[in-house]
PDB file of C-alpha atoms in Angstrom:
ATOM      1  CA  MET T 300      25.497 104.778  13.971  1.00 34.00           C
ATOM      2  CA  VAL T 301      23.049 107.593  13.884  1.00 45.00           C
ATOM      3  CA  LYS T 302      23.084 110.101  16.592  1.00 43.00           C
ATOM      4  CA  ILE T 303      20.239 112.377  16.836  1.00 45.00           C
ATOM      5  CA  LEU T 304      21.005 115.677  18.443  1.00 49.00           C
ATOM      6  CA  ASP T 305      18.195 117.089  20.611  1.00 50.00           C
ATOM      7  CA  LEU T 306      16.702 119.261  17.998  1.00 52.00           C
ATOM      8  CA  LYS T 307      13.616 119.844  20.228  1.00 52.00           C
ATOM      9  CA  LYS T 308      15.866 121.644  22.746  1.00 57.00           C
ATOM     10  CA  SER T 309      15.201 125.110  21.595  1.00 56.00           C
ATOM     11  CA  SER T 310      16.956 128.273  22.466  1.00 76.00           C
ATOM     12  CA  THR T 311      15.180 131.699  22.707  1.00 86.00           C
ATOM     13  CA  ILE T 312      11.843 131.974  20.951  1.00 89.00           C
ATOM     14  CA  LEU T 313      10.984 135.055  19.005  1.00 90.00           C
ATOM     15  CA  ASP T 314       7.982 136.552  17.262  1.00 92.00           C
ATOM     16  CA  ALA T 315       8.683 135.281  13.791  1.00 92.00           C
ATOM     17  CA  ARG T 316       7.218 138.513  12.231  1.00 94.00           C
ATOM     18  CA  GLY T 317       9.987 140.573  13.746  1.00 95.00           C
ATOM     19  CA  PRO T 318      12.929 139.205  11.625  1.00 96.00           C
ATOM     20  CA  ARG T 319      10.751 139.177   8.506  1.00 96.00           C
ATOM     21  CA  PHE T 320       9.914 142.934   9.111  1.00 97.00           C
ATOM     22  CA  GLY T 321      13.652 143.529   9.647  1.00 97.00           C
ATOM     23  CA  ALA T 322      14.398 141.872   6.314  1.00 98.00           C
ATOM     24  CA  GLY T 323      11.993 144.361   4.747  1.00 98.00           C
ATOM     25  CA  ILE T 324      14.021 147.329   6.124  1.00 98.00           C
ATOM     26  CA  THR T 325      17.188 145.573   5.192  1.00 98.00           C
ATOM     27  CA  THR T 326      15.892 145.335   1.677  1.00 98.00           C
ATOM     28  CA  ALA T 327      15.289 149.081   1.495  1.00 98.00           C
ATOM     29  CA  VAL T 328      18.685 149.892   2.955  1.00 98.00           C
ATOM     30  CA  LEU T 329      20.578 147.561   0.782  1.00 98.00           C
ATOM     31  CA  SER T 330      18.741 148.948  -2.349  1.00 97.00           C
ATOM     32  CA  ILE T 331      19.925 152.436  -1.345  1.00 97.00           C
ATOM     33  CA  ALA T 332      23.491 151.114  -0.848  1.00 97.00           C
ATOM     34  CA  LEU T 333      23.423 149.479  -4.304  1.00 96.00           C
ATOM     35  CA  ALA T 334      22.088 152.595  -5.972  1.00 95.00           C
ATOM     36  CA  THR T 335      24.553 155.023  -4.357  1.00 95.00           C
ATOM     37  CA  ASN T 336      27.653 153.054  -3.509  1.00 94.00           C
ATOM     38  CA  ASN T 337      27.697 154.818  -0.374  1.00 95.00           C
ATOM     39  CA  LEU T 338      30.125 153.576   2.275  1.00 97.00           C
ATOM     40  CA  TRP T 339      28.118 154.857   5.144  1.00 97.00           C
ATOM     41  CA  VAL T 340      24.860 153.146   4.103  1.00 98.00           C
ATOM     42  CA  ILE T 341      26.498 149.780   3.817  1.00 98.00           C
ATOM     43  CA  THR T 342      28.485 150.316   7.096  1.00 98.00           C
ATOM     44  CA  ILE T 343      25.211 151.082   9.009  1.00 98.00           C
ATOM     45  CA  GLN T 344      23.737 147.852   7.630  1.00 98.00           C
ATOM     46  CA  ALA T 345      26.880 145.985   8.487  1.00 98.00           C
ATOM     47  CA  ILE T 346      26.575 147.150  12.125  1.00 98.00           C
ATOM     48  CA  VAL T 347      22.907 146.043  12.186  1.00 98.00           C
ATOM     49  CA  PHE T 348      23.981 142.602  10.856  1.00 98.00           C
ATOM     50  CA  ALA T 349      26.609 142.352  13.504  1.00 98.00           C
ATOM     51  CA  ILE T 350      24.171 143.133  16.346  1.00 98.00           C
ATOM     52  CA  GLY T 351      21.857 140.498  14.845  1.00 97.00           C
ATOM     53  CA  ALA T 352      24.559 137.938  14.481  1.00 97.00           C
ATOM     54  CA  PHE T 353      26.350 138.322  17.787  1.00 96.00           C
ATOM     55  CA  LYS T 354      23.635 139.636  20.135  1.00 95.00           C
ATOM     56  CA  GLY T 355      20.586 138.321  18.502  1.00 94.00           C
ATOM     57  CA  PRO T 356      18.074 139.527  15.890  1.00 95.00           C
ATOM     58  CA  GLN T 357      15.764 140.896  18.585  1.00 95.00           C
ATOM     59  CA  PHE T 358      18.295 143.479  19.591  1.00 96.00           C
ATOM     60  CA  THR T 359      18.683 145.267  16.190  1.00 97.00           C
ATOM     61  CA  PRO T 360      17.311 148.781  15.654  1.00 97.00           C
ATOM     62  CA  TYR T 361      14.956 147.164  13.133  1.00 97.00           C
ATOM     63  CA  ALA T 362      13.577 144.852  15.798  1.00 96.00           C
ATOM     64  CA  PHE T 363      13.104 147.962  18.080  1.00 97.00           C
ATOM     65  CA  VAL T 364      11.087 149.673  15.475  1.00 97.00           C
ATOM     66  CA  TYR T 365       8.985 146.462  14.926  1.00 96.00           C
ATOM     67  CA  LYS T 366       8.321 146.183  18.643  1.00 95.00           C
ATOM     68  CA  LYS T 367       7.494 149.835  19.228  1.00 95.00           C
ATOM     69  CA  PHE T 368       5.620 150.799  16.147  1.00 95.00           C
ATOM     70  CA  VAL T 369       4.367 147.623  14.237  1.00 94.00           C
ATOM     71  CA  LYS T 370       3.666 144.857  16.747  1.00 94.00           C
ATOM     72  CA  PRO T 371       1.115 146.875  18.761  1.00 93.00           C
ATOM     73  CA  TYR T 372      -1.089 147.228  15.703  1.00 93.00           C
ATOM     74  CA  LEU T 373      -1.004 143.486  14.721  1.00 92.00           C
ATOM     75  CA  LYS T 374      -3.789 141.177  15.547  1.00 90.00           C
ATOM     76  CA  GLY T 375      -3.958 137.439  15.710  1.00 87.00           C
ATOM     77  CA  GLU T 376      -1.823 134.762  16.988  1.00 88.00           C
ATOM     78  CA  THR T 377       1.987 135.395  17.373  1.00 89.00           C
ATOM     79  CA  PRO T 378       3.905 132.927  15.316  1.00 90.00           C
ATOM     80  CA  ALA T 379       6.895 131.646  17.219  1.00 88.00           C
ATOM     81  CA  GLU T 380      10.327 131.110  15.816  1.00 90.00           C
ATOM     82  CA  ASP T 381      13.600 129.749  17.160  1.00 91.00           C
ATOM     83  CA  ILE T 382      16.250 132.460  17.396  1.00 92.00           C
ATOM     84  CA  ARG T 383      18.897 130.411  15.573  1.00 93.00           C
ATOM     85  CA  PRO T 384      17.676 130.501  11.970  1.00 94.00           C
ATOM     86  CA  PRO T 385      17.422 134.275  11.707  1.00 95.00           C
ATOM     87  CA  GLN T 386      20.617 134.784  13.720  1.00 95.00           C
ATOM     88  CA  PHE T 387      22.314 132.507  11.124  1.00 95.00           C
ATOM     89  CA  ALA T 388      20.992 134.653   8.302  1.00 96.00           C
ATOM     90  CA  GLN T 389      22.174 137.734  10.009  1.00 97.00           C
ATOM     91  CA  SER T 390      25.748 136.236  10.169  1.00 97.00           C
ATOM     92  CA  VAL T 391      25.626 135.510   6.430  1.00 97.00           C
ATOM     93  CA  GLY T 392      24.510 139.014   5.843  1.00 98.00           C
ATOM     94  CA  LEU T 393      27.396 140.377   7.934  1.00 98.00           C
ATOM     95  CA  LEU T 394      29.911 138.456   5.759  1.00 98.00           C
ATOM     96  CA  PHE T 395      28.477 139.767   2.579  1.00 98.00           C
ATOM     97  CA  ALA T 396      28.328 143.408   3.918  1.00 98.00           C
ATOM     98  CA  ILE T 397      32.006 143.201   5.057  1.00 98.00           C
ATOM     99  CA  THR T 398      32.933 141.851   1.636  1.00 98.00           C
ATOM    100  CA  ALA T 399      31.080 144.850   0.102  1.00 98.00           C
ATOM    101  CA  ILE T 400      32.916 147.316   2.294  1.00 98.00           C
ATOM    102  CA  VAL T 401      36.257 145.748   1.562  1.00 98.00           C
ATOM    103  CA  GLY T 402      35.504 145.965  -2.191  1.00 97.00           C
ATOM    104  CA  LEU T 403      34.475 149.618  -1.944  1.00 96.00           C
ATOM    105  CA  LEU T 404      37.522 150.663   0.133  1.00 97.00           C
ATOM    106  CA  SER T 405      39.896 148.900  -2.234  1.00 97.00           C
ATOM    107  CA  GLY T 406      38.308 150.335  -5.209  1.00 95.00           C
ATOM    108  CA  VAL T 407      37.193 147.067  -6.660  1.00 95.00           C
ATOM    109  CA  GLU T 408      33.518 148.218  -7.360  1.00 94.00           C
ATOM    110  CA  ILE T 409      32.312 145.009  -8.800  1.00 96.00           C
ATOM    111  CA  VAL T 410      33.018 143.078  -5.560  1.00 97.00           C
ATOM    112  CA  PHE T 411      30.862 145.691  -3.828  1.00 97.00           C
ATOM    113  CA  THR T 412      28.054 145.328  -6.431  1.00 96.00           C
ATOM    114  CA  LEU T 413      28.023 141.566  -6.308  1.00 97.00           C
ATOM    115  CA  ALA T 414      28.081 141.248  -2.507  1.00 98.00           C
ATOM    116  CA  VAL T 415      25.339 143.855  -1.974  1.00 98.00           C
ATOM    117  CA  ALA T 416      23.291 142.266  -4.743  1.00 97.00           C
ATOM    118  CA  PHE T 417      23.360 138.817  -3.067  1.00 97.00           C
ATOM    119  CA  ALA T 418      22.565 140.195   0.352  1.00 98.00           C
ATOM    120  CA  LEU T 419      19.763 142.194  -1.169  1.00 98.00           C
ATOM    121  CA  GLY T 420      18.410 139.198  -3.025  1.00 98.00           C
ATOM    122  CA  ALA T 421      18.459 137.129   0.253  1.00 97.00           C
ATOM    123  CA  ALA T 422      16.831 139.867   2.317  1.00 98.00           C
ATOM    124  CA  PHE T 423      14.132 140.440  -0.221  1.00 98.00           C
ATOM    125  CA  LEU T 424      13.350 136.720  -0.510  1.00 98.00           C
ATOM    126  CA  ASN T 425      13.052 136.588   3.292  1.00 97.00           C
ATOM    127  CA  ALA T 426      10.747 139.606   3.477  1.00 97.00           C
ATOM    128  CA  ALA T 427       8.552 138.640   0.404  1.00 97.00           C
ATOM    129  CA  PHE T 428       8.471 134.916   0.420  1.00 97.00           C
ATOM    130  CA  ASN T 429       9.577 133.896   4.000  1.00 95.00           C
ATOM    131  CA  PHE T 430      12.620 132.279   2.502  1.00 96.00           C
ATOM    132  CA  CYS T 431      14.741 130.431   4.925  1.00 94.00           C
ATOM    133  CA  LEU T 432      18.450 130.997   4.089  1.00 95.00           C
ATOM    134  CA  GLY T 433      19.692 128.573   6.741  1.00 94.00           C
ATOM    135  CA  CYS T 434      17.514 125.740   5.316  1.00 95.00           C
ATOM    136  CA  GLU T 435      19.111 126.226   1.884  1.00 94.00           C
ATOM    137  CA  ILE T 436      22.763 126.858   2.517  1.00 94.00           C
ATOM    138  CA  TYR T 437      23.797 125.466   6.020  1.00 94.00           C
ATOM    139  CA  LEU T 438      23.748 121.895   4.886  1.00 94.00           C
ATOM    140  CA  LEU T 439      25.649 122.771   1.748  1.00 93.00           C
ATOM    141  CA  LEU T 440      28.365 124.551   3.750  1.00 92.00           C
ATOM    142  CA  LEU T 441      28.595 121.445   6.119  1.00 92.00           C
ATOM    143  CA  ARG T 442      28.864 119.276   3.037  1.00 91.00           C
ATOM    144  CA  ALA T 443      31.451 121.352   1.375  1.00 90.00           C
ATOM    145  CA  ARG T 444      33.513 121.804   4.498  1.00 85.00           C
ATOM    146  CA  SER T 445      33.865 118.132   5.500  1.00 75.00           C
ATOM    147  CA  LYS T 446      34.527 116.798   1.975  1.00 65.00           C
TER     148      LYS T 446
ATOM    149  CA  MET E1005      23.501 157.891  -7.894  1.00 58.00           C
ATOM    150  CA  ASN E1006      24.275 154.854 -10.094  1.00 66.00           C
ATOM    151  CA  SER E1007      21.998 153.077 -12.378  1.00 82.00           C
ATOM    152  CA  LEU E1008      18.934 151.429 -10.734  1.00 92.00           C
ATOM    153  CA  LEU E1009      19.503 148.521 -13.063  1.00 93.00           C
ATOM    154  CA  PRO E1010      21.215 146.354 -10.618  1.00 93.00           C
ATOM    155  CA  ILE E1011      18.328 146.626  -8.105  1.00 96.00           C
ATOM    156  CA  VAL E1012      15.797 145.818 -10.879  1.00 96.00           C
ATOM    157  CA  ILE E1013      17.760 142.694 -11.900  1.00 96.00           C
ATOM    158  CA  VAL E1014      18.210 141.440  -8.335  1.00 97.00           C
ATOM    159  CA  LEU E1015      14.454 141.886  -7.543  1.00 97.00           C
ATOM    160  CA  VAL E1016      13.249 140.346 -10.786  1.00 97.00           C
ATOM    161  CA  LEU E1017      15.514 137.259 -10.403  1.00 97.00           C
ATOM    162  CA  ALA E1018      14.784 136.898  -6.730  1.00 98.00           C
ATOM    163  CA  SER E1019      10.902 137.124  -7.509  1.00 98.00           C
ATOM    164  CA  VAL E1020      11.170 134.384 -10.116  1.00 98.00           C
ATOM    165  CA  TYR E1021      13.069 132.104  -7.624  1.00 97.00           C
ATOM    166  CA  GLY E1022      10.725 133.178  -4.786  1.00 97.00           C
ATOM    167  CA  ILE E1023       7.639 132.108  -6.683  1.00 97.00           C
ATOM    168  CA  TRP E1024       9.117 128.778  -7.565  1.00 97.00           C
ATOM    169  CA  TYR E1025      10.489 128.477  -4.093  1.00 96.00           C
ATOM    170  CA  VAL E1026       7.035 128.826  -2.459  1.00 95.00           C
ATOM    171  CA  ARG E1027       5.333 126.554  -4.987  1.00 95.00           C
ATOM    172  CA  SER E1028       7.850 123.765  -4.638  1.00 95.00           C
ATOM    173  CA  ARG E1029       8.077 123.549  -0.803  1.00 95.00           C
ATOM    174  CA  GLY E1030       6.505 120.369   0.486  1.00 93.00           C
ATOM    175  CA  LYS E1031       5.785 119.039  -2.973  1.00 93.00           C
ATOM    176  CA  VAL E1032       6.515 115.254  -3.226  1.00 91.00           C
ATOM    177  CA  VAL E1033       8.858 114.163  -5.966  1.00 89.00           C
ATOM    178  CA  ILE E1034       8.306 110.584  -6.725  1.00 84.00           C
ATOM    179  CA  LYS E1035      11.490 108.508  -6.852  1.00 74.00           C
ATOM    180  CA  ALA E1036      10.314 105.194  -7.923  1.00 64.00           C
ATOM    181  CA  GLY E1037      12.717 102.297  -7.420  1.00 59.00           C
ATOM    182  CA  LYS E1038      15.365 104.377  -5.799  1.00 64.00           C
ATOM    183  CA  GLY E1039      17.327 103.508  -2.644  1.00 76.00           C
ATOM    184  CA  LEU E1040      16.596 101.115   0.282  1.00 87.00           C
ATOM    185  CA  ILE E1041      16.827 102.352   3.761  1.00 90.00           C
ATOM    186  CA  THR E1042      17.272 100.114   6.668  1.00 91.00           C
ATOM    187  CA  ALA E1043      16.256 100.552  10.211  1.00 91.00           C
ATOM    188  CA  GLN E1044      20.059 100.299  11.045  1.00 90.00           C
ATOM    189  CA  MET E1045      20.917 103.248   8.861  1.00 90.00           C
ATOM    190  CA  ILE E1046      18.441 105.587  10.610  1.00 90.00           C
ATOM    191  CA  ASP E1047      18.803 103.943  13.995  1.00 89.00           C
ATOM    192  CA  ALA E1048      15.082 103.622  14.421  1.00 90.00           C
ATOM    193  CA  ASP E1049      12.434 100.972  13.656  1.00 91.00           C
ATOM    194  CA  LEU E1050      10.545 101.368  10.359  1.00 93.00           C
ATOM    195  CA  GLY E1051       6.788 101.661  10.411  1.00 92.00           C
ATOM    196  CA  SER E1052       4.991  98.521   9.311  1.00 93.00           C
ATOM    197  CA  ARG E1053       3.211 100.392   6.618  1.00 93.00           C
ATOM    198  CA  ALA E1054       5.331 103.420   5.996  1.00 95.00           C
ATOM    199  CA  THR E1055       8.044 105.565   7.439  1.00 96.00           C
ATOM    200  CA  LEU E1056       8.624 109.435   7.165  1.00 96.00           C
ATOM    201  CA  VAL E1057      12.293 110.179   7.517  1.00 96.00           C
ATOM    202  CA  GLN E1058      12.742 113.951   8.282  1.00 97.00           C
ATOM    203  CA  PHE E1059      16.126 115.614   7.897  1.00 97.00           C
ATOM    204  CA  SER E1060      16.536 118.772   9.959  1.00 96.00           C
ATOM    205  CA  SER E1061      19.057 121.331  11.114  1.00 94.00           C
ATOM    206  CA  ALA E1062      19.153 123.874  13.798  1.00 91.00           C
ATOM    207  CA  PHE E1063      19.101 126.938  11.458  1.00 93.00           C
ATOM    208  CA  CYS E1064      15.795 125.898  10.000  1.00 94.00           C
ATOM    209  CA  THR E1065      12.408 127.442  11.028  1.00 93.00           C
ATOM    210  CA  PRO E1066      10.255 125.097   8.708  1.00 95.00           C
ATOM    211  CA  CYS E1067      11.801 122.026  10.283  1.00 95.00           C
ATOM    212  CA  HIS E1068       9.953 122.790  13.364  1.00 91.00           C
ATOM    213  CA  THR E1069       6.619 123.223  11.554  1.00 92.00           C
ATOM    214  CA  THR E1070       7.314 119.969   9.703  1.00 95.00           C
ATOM    215  CA  ARG E1071       8.099 118.051  13.007  1.00 95.00           C
ATOM    216  CA  LEU E1072       4.794 119.197  14.567  1.00 94.00           C
ATOM    217  CA  LEU E1073       2.905 118.208  11.457  1.00 96.00           C
ATOM    218  CA  LEU E1074       4.423 114.815  11.024  1.00 96.00           C
ATOM    219  CA  GLU E1075       4.225 113.990  14.686  1.00 95.00           C
ATOM    220  CA  ASP E1076       0.539 114.916  14.679  1.00 95.00           C
ATOM    221  CA  VAL E1077      -0.224 112.877  11.601  1.00 95.00           C
ATOM    222  CA  THR E1078       1.588 109.769  12.616  1.00 95.00           C
ATOM    223  CA  ALA E1079       0.293 109.958  16.169  1.00 94.00           C
ATOM    224  CA  GLU E1080      -3.032 108.640  14.830  1.00 87.00           C
ATOM    225  CA  MET E1081      -1.499 105.974  12.668  1.00 92.00           C
ATOM    226  CA  SER E1082       0.289 103.159  14.607  1.00 92.00           C
ATOM    227  CA  ASP E1083       1.735 101.583  11.401  1.00 94.00           C
ATOM    228  CA  VAL E1084       3.380 104.837  10.190  1.00 95.00           C
ATOM    229  CA  ALA E1085       6.633 106.027  11.796  1.00 95.00           C
ATOM    230  CA  HIS E1086       8.144 109.465  11.951  1.00 96.00           C
ATOM    231  CA  VAL E1087      11.889 109.620  12.419  1.00 96.00           C
ATOM    232  CA  GLU E1088      13.860 112.950  12.608  1.00 96.00           C
ATOM    233  CA  ILE E1089      17.545 113.107  11.815  1.00 95.00           C
ATOM    234  CA  ASP E1090      19.970 115.887  12.521  1.00 95.00           C
ATOM    235  CA  VAL E1091      21.987 116.446   9.354  1.00 95.00           C
ATOM    236  CA  GLU E1092      24.926 117.934  11.200  1.00 92.00           C
ATOM    237  CA  SER E1093      25.689 114.825  13.078  1.00 90.00           C
ATOM    238  CA  ASN E1094      24.815 112.363  10.237  1.00 93.00           C
ATOM    239  CA  LEU E1095      26.723 113.805   7.271  1.00 93.00           C
ATOM    240  CA  GLU E1096      27.712 110.404   5.896  1.00 93.00           C
ATOM    241  CA  LEU E1097      24.032 109.296   5.637  1.00 93.00           C
ATOM    242  CA  VAL E1098      23.173 112.880   4.224  1.00 94.00           C
ATOM    243  CA  ARG E1099      25.643 112.357   1.442  1.00 93.00           C
ATOM    244  CA  LYS E1100      24.601 108.879   0.749  1.00 92.00           C
ATOM    245  CA  LEU E1101      20.947 109.838   0.346  1.00 92.00           C
ATOM    246  CA  ASP E1102      21.857 113.140  -1.369  1.00 92.00           C
ATOM    247  CA  ILE E1103      20.073 115.422   1.043  1.00 94.00           C
ATOM    248  CA  ARG E1104      20.825 118.947   0.105  1.00 94.00           C
ATOM    249  CA  SER E1105      18.558 121.289   2.255  1.00 95.00           C
ATOM    250  CA  THR E1106      16.401 121.039   5.246  1.00 96.00           C
ATOM    251  CA  PRO E1107      13.744 119.954   5.851  1.00 97.00           C
ATOM    252  CA  THR E1108      13.772 117.158   3.499  1.00 97.00           C
ATOM    253  CA  THR E1109      11.326 114.306   4.130  1.00 96.00           C
ATOM    254  CA  LEU E1110      11.753 110.935   2.635  1.00 95.00           C
ATOM    255  CA  TYR E1111       8.668 108.684   2.304  1.00 95.00           C
ATOM    256  CA  LEU E1112       9.522 104.964   2.674  1.00 94.00           C
ATOM    257  CA  ASP E1113       7.199 101.975   2.108  1.00 92.00           C
ATOM    258  CA  ALA E1114       6.997  99.051   4.464  1.00 92.00           C
ATOM    259  CA  ARG E1115      10.316  97.512   3.290  1.00 92.00           C
ATOM    260  CA  GLY E1116      12.160 100.860   3.464  1.00 93.00           C
ATOM    261  CA  HIS E1117      12.247 101.630  -0.270  1.00 93.00           C
ATOM    262  CA  GLU E1118      12.128 105.404  -0.952  1.00 93.00           C
ATOM    263  CA  VAL E1119       8.972 106.150  -2.914  1.00 92.00           C
ATOM    264  CA  GLY E1120       9.273 109.932  -2.809  1.00 92.00           C
ATOM    265  CA  ARG E1121      10.826 112.918  -1.150  1.00 94.00           C
ATOM    266  CA  ALA E1122       9.773 116.481  -0.429  1.00 96.00           C
ATOM    267  CA  ILE E1123      11.836 119.670   0.357  1.00 96.00           C
ATOM    268  CA  GLY E1124      10.425 122.158   2.720  1.00 96.00           C
ATOM    269  CA  ALA E1125       7.508 121.964   5.087  1.00 95.00           C
ATOM    270  CA  PRO E1126       4.682 119.882   3.480  1.00 95.00           C
ATOM    271  CA  LYS E1127       0.990 120.478   3.908  1.00 95.00           C
ATOM    272  CA  ARG E1128      -1.219 117.933   5.689  1.00 95.00           C
ATOM    273  CA  THR E1129      -2.978 116.893   2.589  1.00 95.00           C
ATOM    274  CA  GLN E1130       0.362 116.239   0.773  1.00 94.00           C
ATOM    275  CA  VAL E1131       1.528 113.988   3.643  1.00 95.00           C
ATOM    276  CA  LEU E1132      -1.796 111.978   3.749  1.00 94.00           C
ATOM    277  CA  SER E1133      -2.009 111.502   0.003  1.00 93.00           C
ATOM    278  CA  VAL E1134       1.490 109.998  -0.058  1.00 93.00           C
ATOM    279  CA  ILE E1135       0.759 107.734   2.859  1.00 93.00           C
ATOM    280  CA  ALA E1136      -2.532 106.659   1.238  1.00 92.00           C
ATOM    281  CA  ALA E1137      -0.598 105.880  -1.977  1.00 90.00           C
ATOM    282  CA  ILE E1138       1.889 103.787  -0.109  1.00 88.00           C
ATOM    283  CA  ALA E1139      -0.806 101.705   1.416  1.00 73.00           C
ATOM    284  CA  ASN E1140      -2.164 100.673  -2.014  1.00 62.00           C
TER     285      ASN E1140
END
C-alpha cells in the first residue's frame, strides 16, 4: 500500500535567493581552493558547509553577507524556499570538503582535486542555473541504499 | 598556484550540463504504450479523463512549485486528478516505474496508461497541452 508522507508539512521557510547567493561565494572559494591546493581555504569552506548542514543555511557567514549587504537592495517579491533542500546540499558539500581535506593531508592530491572539482561543479550549477542537488541525487541514494 | 585548467574544465562541463538541465526541466517525454498504473498502485482514484502523478521528496524545491501548479491546473478540471507521492516511503513503486529524480510527473490517460512523463517543474502551457492531447 502506498503511504503518502505529509510533504506539505514544511519546516522553516527561507528567502530562496540567500542559498543561491551563498552558492556564488562558494563557487569563488572552491575555485581558489582548486587553484592553490591550500588547506586553509578548503577548511574554511568545510566549516561553512558544516554550519549550513547542522545549523541551517541561513546561519552561514555567506547568508549573513546576503542579509546585510545584498537583500536590502533587492526589489520584488521574495521567493520562498523550504530549508531542507539547501541544507541537504550543504551536507553533500561538507562530505566532499572533508574528502578533499583528507586527500590533501594524506598527500593524495588527486583525491583533493576530484572532490573539490565535484563540489565546485555543484555550487556553480546551483548559482548559475538554480540546480537542485537534492532533486537529482537524493532518490538515487535511497535507491542504492535499499537495493 | 597550480594550473587554472581544472577550474576551466569544471566550469565548461558544468555549463554544458546546466544549459541542458534548464532546457529539459518540465519537458514531456512521450512514452507511448508503456506501463499501466492502477488506482490501487497509487492508492488514489484516477481522474475520469487524465491523472497527473507527481513523485516528490523532501529535499526538492521545484516539487513545491510543481505541486502548486498542478493543484491549480486540476482545480478547474473535475475529470483530471493530481496525485502526489513521496518517493521515500514508496521505493518499490519508484523502482517499478523507474523514477530517478524529483519531481517526476507521469501523465496518465483515463485507463491509467502512461502517455508521457516530465522531470522537473513543468510550465503551465506544457501541462495544459498534454492534458489536451490526452482528451483527443
